[in-house]
Coordinates of C-alpha atoms and ligand atoms in Angstrom, one line a residue:
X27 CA 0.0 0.0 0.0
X28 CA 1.1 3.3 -1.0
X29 CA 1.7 6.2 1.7
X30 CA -0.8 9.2 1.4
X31 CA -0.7 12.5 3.2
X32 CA -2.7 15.4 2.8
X33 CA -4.5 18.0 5.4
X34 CA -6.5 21.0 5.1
X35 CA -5.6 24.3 7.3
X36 CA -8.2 25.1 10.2
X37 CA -9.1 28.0 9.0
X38 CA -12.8 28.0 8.3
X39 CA -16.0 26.1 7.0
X40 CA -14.9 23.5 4.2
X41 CA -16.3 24.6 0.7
X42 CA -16.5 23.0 -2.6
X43 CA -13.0 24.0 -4.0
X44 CA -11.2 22.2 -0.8
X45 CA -14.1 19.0 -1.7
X46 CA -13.4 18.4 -5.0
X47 CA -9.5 19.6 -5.2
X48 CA -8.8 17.4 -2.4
X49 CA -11.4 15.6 -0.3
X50 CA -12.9 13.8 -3.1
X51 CA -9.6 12.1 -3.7
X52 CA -9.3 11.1 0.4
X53 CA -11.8 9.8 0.3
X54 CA -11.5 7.3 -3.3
X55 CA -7.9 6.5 -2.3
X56 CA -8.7 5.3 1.7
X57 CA -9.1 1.6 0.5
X58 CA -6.2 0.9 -1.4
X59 CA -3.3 3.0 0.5
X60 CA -2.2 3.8 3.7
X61 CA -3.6 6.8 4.4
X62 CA -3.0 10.5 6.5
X63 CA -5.4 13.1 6.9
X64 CA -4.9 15.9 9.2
X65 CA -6.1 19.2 9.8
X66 CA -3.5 21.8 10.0
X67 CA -4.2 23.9 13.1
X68 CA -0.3 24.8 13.2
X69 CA -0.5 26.2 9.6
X70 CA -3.5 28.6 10.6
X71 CA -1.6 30.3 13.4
X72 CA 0.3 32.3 10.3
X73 CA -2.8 34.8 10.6
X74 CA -3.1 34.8 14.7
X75 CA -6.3 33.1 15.0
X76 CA -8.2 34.0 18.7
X77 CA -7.7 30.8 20.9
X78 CA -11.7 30.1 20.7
X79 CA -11.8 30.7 17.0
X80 CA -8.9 28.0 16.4
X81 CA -10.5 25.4 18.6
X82 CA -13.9 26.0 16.7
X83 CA -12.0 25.7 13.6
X84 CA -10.4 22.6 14.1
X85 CA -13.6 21.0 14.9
X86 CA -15.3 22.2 11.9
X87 CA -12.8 20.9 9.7
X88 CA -12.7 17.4 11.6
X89 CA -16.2 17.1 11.7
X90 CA -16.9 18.2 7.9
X91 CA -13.7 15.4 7.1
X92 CA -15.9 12.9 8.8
X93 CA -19.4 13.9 7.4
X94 CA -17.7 13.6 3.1
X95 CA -17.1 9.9 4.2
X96 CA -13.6 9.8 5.3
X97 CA -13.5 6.9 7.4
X98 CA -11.3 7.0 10.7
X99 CA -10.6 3.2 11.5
X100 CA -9.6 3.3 7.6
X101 CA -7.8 6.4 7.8
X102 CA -5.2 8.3 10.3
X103 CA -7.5 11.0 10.7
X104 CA -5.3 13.4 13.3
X105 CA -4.9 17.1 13.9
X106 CA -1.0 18.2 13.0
X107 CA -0.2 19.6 16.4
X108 CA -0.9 16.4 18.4
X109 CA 2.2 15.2 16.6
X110 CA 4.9 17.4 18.1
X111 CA 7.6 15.3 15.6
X112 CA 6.3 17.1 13.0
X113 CA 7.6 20.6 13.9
X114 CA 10.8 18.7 15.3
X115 CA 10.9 17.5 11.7
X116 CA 10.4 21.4 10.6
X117 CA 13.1 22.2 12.6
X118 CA 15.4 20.0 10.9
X119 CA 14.5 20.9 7.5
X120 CA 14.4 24.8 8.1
X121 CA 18.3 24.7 8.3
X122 CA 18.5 23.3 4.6
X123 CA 15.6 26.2 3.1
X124 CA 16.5 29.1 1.8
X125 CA 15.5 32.3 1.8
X126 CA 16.1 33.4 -1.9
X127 CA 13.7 30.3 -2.4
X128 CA 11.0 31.0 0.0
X129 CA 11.0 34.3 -0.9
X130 CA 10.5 33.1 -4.5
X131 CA 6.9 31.3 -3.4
X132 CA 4.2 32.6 -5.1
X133 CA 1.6 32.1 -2.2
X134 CA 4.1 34.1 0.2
X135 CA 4.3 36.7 -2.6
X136 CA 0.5 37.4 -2.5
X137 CA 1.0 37.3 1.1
X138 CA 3.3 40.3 1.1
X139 CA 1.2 41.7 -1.5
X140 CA -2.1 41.4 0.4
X141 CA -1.1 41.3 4.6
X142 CA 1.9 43.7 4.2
X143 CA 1.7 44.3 8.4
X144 CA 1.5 40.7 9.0
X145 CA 4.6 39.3 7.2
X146 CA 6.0 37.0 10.0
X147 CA 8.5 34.1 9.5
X148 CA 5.8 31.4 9.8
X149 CA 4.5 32.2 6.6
X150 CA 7.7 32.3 4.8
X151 CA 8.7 29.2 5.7
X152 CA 5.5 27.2 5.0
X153 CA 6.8 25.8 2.6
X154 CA 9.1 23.7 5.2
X155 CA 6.5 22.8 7.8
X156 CA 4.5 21.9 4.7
X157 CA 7.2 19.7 3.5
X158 CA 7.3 17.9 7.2
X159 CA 4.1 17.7 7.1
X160 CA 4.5 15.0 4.0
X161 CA 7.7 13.3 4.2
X162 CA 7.1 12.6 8.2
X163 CA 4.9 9.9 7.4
X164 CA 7.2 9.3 3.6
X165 CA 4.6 9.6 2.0
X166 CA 4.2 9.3 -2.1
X167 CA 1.1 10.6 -3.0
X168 CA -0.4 14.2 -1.7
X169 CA -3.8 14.3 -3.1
X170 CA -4.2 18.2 -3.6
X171 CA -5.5 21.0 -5.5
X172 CA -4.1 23.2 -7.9
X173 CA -3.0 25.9 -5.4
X174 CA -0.5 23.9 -3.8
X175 CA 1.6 22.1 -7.0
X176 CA 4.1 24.5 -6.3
X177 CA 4.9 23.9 -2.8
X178 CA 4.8 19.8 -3.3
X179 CA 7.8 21.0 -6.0
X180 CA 9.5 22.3 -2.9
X181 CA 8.4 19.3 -0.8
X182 CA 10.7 17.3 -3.3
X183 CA 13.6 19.8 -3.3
X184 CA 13.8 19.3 0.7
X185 CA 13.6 15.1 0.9
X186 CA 15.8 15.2 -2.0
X187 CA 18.6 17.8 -0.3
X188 CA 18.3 16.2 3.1
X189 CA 18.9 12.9 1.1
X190 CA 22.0 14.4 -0.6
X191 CA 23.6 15.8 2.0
X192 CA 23.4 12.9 4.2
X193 CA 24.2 10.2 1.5
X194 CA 21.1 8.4 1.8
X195 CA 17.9 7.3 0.3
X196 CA 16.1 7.8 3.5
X197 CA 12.8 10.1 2.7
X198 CA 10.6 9.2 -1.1
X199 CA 9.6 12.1 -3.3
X200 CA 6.5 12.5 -3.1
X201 CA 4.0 13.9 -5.9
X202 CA 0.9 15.4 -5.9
X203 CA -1.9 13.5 -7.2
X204 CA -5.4 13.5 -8.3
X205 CA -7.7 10.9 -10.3
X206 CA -7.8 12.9 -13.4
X207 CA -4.5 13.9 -15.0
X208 CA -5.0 17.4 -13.4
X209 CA -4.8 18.8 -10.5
X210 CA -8.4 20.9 -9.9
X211 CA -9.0 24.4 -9.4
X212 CA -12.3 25.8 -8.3
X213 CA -12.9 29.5 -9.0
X214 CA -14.7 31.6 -6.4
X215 CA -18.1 33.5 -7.5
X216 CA -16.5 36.5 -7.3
X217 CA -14.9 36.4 -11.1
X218 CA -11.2 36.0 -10.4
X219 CA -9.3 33.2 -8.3
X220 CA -9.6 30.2 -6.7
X221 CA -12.2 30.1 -4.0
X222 CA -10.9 30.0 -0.7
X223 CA -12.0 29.9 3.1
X224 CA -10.5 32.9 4.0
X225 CA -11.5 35.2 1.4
X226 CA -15.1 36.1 2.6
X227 CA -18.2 34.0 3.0
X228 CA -19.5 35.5 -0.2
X229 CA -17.4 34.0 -2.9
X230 CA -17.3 30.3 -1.5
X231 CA -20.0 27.9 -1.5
X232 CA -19.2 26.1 1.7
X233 CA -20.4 22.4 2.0
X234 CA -22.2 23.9 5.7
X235 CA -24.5 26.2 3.7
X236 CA -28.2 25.6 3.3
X237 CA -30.4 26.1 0.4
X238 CA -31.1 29.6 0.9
X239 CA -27.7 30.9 1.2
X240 CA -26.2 29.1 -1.8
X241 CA -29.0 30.4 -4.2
X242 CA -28.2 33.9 -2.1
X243 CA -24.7 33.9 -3.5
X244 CA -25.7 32.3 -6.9
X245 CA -27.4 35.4 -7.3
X246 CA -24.9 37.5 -6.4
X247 CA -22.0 35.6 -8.8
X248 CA -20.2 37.9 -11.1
X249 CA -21.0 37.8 -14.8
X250 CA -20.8 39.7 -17.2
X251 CA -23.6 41.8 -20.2
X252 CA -23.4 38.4 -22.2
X253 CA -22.7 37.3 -25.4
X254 CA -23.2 39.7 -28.4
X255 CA -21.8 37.2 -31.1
X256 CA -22.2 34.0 -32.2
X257 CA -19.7 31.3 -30.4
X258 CA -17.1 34.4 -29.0
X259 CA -15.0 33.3 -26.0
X260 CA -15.9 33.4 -22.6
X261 CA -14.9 36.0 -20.0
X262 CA -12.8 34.3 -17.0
X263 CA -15.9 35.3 -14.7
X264 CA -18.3 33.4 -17.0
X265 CA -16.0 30.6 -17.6
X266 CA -15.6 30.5 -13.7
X267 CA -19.5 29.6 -13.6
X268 CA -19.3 27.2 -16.4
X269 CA -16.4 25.8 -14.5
X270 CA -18.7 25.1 -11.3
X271 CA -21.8 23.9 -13.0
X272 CA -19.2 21.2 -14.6
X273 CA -18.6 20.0 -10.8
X274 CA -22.3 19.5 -9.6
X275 CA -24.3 19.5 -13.4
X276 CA -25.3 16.8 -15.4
X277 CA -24.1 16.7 -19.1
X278 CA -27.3 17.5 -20.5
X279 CA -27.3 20.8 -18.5
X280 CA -23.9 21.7 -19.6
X281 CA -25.0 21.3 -23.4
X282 CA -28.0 23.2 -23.2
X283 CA -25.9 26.5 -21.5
X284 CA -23.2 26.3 -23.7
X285 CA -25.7 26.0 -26.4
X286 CA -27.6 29.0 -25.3
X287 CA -24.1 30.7 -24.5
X288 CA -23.1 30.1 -28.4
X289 CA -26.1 31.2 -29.9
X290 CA -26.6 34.3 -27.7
X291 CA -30.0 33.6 -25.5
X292 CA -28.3 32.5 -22.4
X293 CA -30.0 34.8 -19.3
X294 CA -27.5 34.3 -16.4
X295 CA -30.2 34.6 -14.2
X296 CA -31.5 31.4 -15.2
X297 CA -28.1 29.8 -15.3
X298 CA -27.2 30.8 -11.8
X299 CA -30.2 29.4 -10.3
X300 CA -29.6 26.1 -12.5
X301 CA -26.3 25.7 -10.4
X302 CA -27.8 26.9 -7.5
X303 CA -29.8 23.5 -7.6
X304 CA -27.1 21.4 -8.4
X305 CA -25.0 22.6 -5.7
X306 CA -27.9 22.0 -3.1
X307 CA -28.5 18.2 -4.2
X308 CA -25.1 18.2 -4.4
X309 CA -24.6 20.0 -0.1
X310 CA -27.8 18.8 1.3
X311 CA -26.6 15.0 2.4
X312 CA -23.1 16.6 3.5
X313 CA -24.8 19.1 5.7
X314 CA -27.2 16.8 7.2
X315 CA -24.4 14.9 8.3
X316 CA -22.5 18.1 9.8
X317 CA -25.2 18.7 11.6
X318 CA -25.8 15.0 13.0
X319 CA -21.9 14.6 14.0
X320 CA -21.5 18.0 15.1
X321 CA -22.8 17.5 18.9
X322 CA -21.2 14.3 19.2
X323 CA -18.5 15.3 21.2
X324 CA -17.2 11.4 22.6
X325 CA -17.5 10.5 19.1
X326 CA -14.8 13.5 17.7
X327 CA -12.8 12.9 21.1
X328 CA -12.1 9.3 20.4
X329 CA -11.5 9.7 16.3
X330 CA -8.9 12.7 17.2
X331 CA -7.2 10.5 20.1
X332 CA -7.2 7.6 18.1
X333 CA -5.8 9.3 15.0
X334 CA -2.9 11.0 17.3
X335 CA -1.9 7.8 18.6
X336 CA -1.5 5.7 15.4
X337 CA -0.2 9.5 13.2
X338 CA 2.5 9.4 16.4
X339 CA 3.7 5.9 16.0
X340 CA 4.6 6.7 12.6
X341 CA 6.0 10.2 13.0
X342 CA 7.6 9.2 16.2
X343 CA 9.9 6.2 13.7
X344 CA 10.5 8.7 11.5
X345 CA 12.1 11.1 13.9
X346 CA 13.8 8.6 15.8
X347 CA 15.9 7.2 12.3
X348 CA 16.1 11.2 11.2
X349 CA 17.8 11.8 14.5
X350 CA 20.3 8.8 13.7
X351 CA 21.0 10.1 10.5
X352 CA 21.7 13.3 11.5
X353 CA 24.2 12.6 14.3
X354 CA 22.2 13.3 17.2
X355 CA 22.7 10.8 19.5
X356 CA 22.6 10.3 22.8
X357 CA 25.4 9.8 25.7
X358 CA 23.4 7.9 28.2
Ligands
ATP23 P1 -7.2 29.3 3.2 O1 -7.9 30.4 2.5 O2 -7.2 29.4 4.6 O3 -5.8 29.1 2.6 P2 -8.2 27.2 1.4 O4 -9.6 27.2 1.1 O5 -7.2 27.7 0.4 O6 -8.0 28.0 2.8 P3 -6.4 25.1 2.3 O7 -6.6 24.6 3.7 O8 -5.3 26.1 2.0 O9 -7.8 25.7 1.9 O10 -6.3 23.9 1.3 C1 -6.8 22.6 1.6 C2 -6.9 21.8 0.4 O11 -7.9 22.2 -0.5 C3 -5.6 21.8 -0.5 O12 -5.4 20.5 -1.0 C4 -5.9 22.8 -1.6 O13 -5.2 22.5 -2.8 C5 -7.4 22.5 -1.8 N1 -8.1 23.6 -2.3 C6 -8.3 24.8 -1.7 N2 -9.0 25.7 -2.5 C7 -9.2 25.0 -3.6 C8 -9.8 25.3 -4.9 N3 -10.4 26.5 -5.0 N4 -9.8 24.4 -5.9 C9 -9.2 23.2 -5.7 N5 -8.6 22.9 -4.6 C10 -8.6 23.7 -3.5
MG24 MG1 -5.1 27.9 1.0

């Protein structure tokens, strides 16, 4: 069985770009590999969370992993900081990172560009605790979206370094994968990007939201004054919807709007509300299940125990042989 890691930052409701970018694959490959989900509560501390927000956020995440299907005596399902090897492990590989490289990461560049008074060291060297994260468990596969093929690159570049400059073999190179040939990017409904948790409740259809809401947004998606000529190319905003009715539509519904795209009669109003509906037969089951696992506290305690104990019996191997390697060893 192959190794899989992947984990999703505590940092808000889950929404359909973090479902179909990355849960999706959890939860098609937790049969056939050896699988590691966590949620990253260590990662969201680069924006300084309040200590009841992060604790709400970490359950959120946990219980919307276990309401898509992901199955905890299948899967290590764990939170990252009940694993204290792992930022032992980020330790070790922060001495081999550099900062001409981390400066060079595009997600820290929109950071600079978008936080400028909240720069801080954590968020240049995610990249590194990222990289931990992975090759902790040496792992091969990181099911992922889009957003993040460009730090599993630098995941690579630090197994690969620690192997070279310690003459061994020790840590795999992981790549990320999905079950198409590409990895998946959901746009937001605000035109431009990738929808994200943490760039306002408006532009992400969250897998928490009911009926209302979504059709609420819908509504509010950016278009544009539509087609004026026969089969003309469509604006990234308009794509973007096209792109989401592709998720949750049926094929029949995708000919008829691109037919009525092509030929000029498309109304967007219409449109919109036809993805509305998709999305909520697509939600509804999800968010029922929220809602049944979300008071279940024993239940959440003994998946997050259990996950800690069998994430730290790998992690804790790991560490031990890396310490080895490394020279640290002990005198008594
Ligand atoms: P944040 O805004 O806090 O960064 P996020 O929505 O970007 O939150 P992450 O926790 O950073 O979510 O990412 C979790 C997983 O979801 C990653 O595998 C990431 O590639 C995937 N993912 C996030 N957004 C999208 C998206 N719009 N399309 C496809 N995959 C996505
Ligand atoms: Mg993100």
């Amino acid at each position: 069985m192959d190794i899989v890691v992947s984990g999703i930052r505590s940092t808000g409701n889950l929404h359909l770009g973090n479902y179909f970018g990355a849960v999706k694959n959890f939860i098609k490959m937790q049969q056939e590999n050896n699988c590691y989900f966590f949620i990253a509560d260590l990662h969201s501390l680069t924006t300084h969370p309040t200590p009841q927000d992060l604790h709400q956020s970490v359950k959120q995440v946990l219980v919307e992993y276990l309401a898509c299907g992901i199955d905890p005596e299948n899967s290590t399902v764990y939170i990252q900081s009940d694993v204290p090897e792992i930022s032992q492990l980020y330790l070790f590989l922060n001495m081999n990172a550099y900062l001409g490289e981390l400066e060079r990461v595009t997600s820290f560049k929109d950071k600079v560009r978008t936080q400028p008074n909240n720069v801080n060291a954590g968020l240049l060297t995610y990249p590194v605790l990222m990289a931990a994260d992975i090759i902790i468990h040496k792992a091969l596969k990181v099911p992922v979206g889009k957003d993040q093929e460009q730090h599993l690159e630098m995941t690579r570049n630090f197994a690969q370094r620690f192997n070279h400059l310690y003459q061994t073999e020790y840590f795999p190179l992981p790549t990320s994968f999905n079950f198409g040939e590409n990895l998946v990017k959901v746009p937001g409904l605000d035109g431009a990007g990738k929808m994200s948790k943490s760039n306002g409740e408006q532009t992400a259809i969250f897998l928490r939201d009911d009926a209302d809401s979504i059709r609420k947004k819908m509504k509010k998606a950016v278009t544009d004054a539509g087609p004026t000529d026969i089969n003309q190319v469509k604006p990234e905003p308009v794509q973007n919807l096209f792109d989401l009715l592709k998720l949750v539509g049926t094929e029949d519904m995708i000919q008829h709007f691109e037919n009525a795209y092509n030929n000029c009669s498309i109304r967007y109003g219409d449109f919109k509300m036809a993805i509305a509906d998709q999305m909520i037969q697509f939600v509804e089951p999800i968010r029922q299940r929220i809602l049944d696992i979300d008071n279940d506290h024993d239940y959440l305690a003994k998946v997050a125990k259990m996950g800690a104990e069998k994430a730290r019996e790998s992690a804790s191997k790991t560490i031990k042989e890396v310490n080895e390697i490394i020279g640290i060893r002990k005198f008594y």
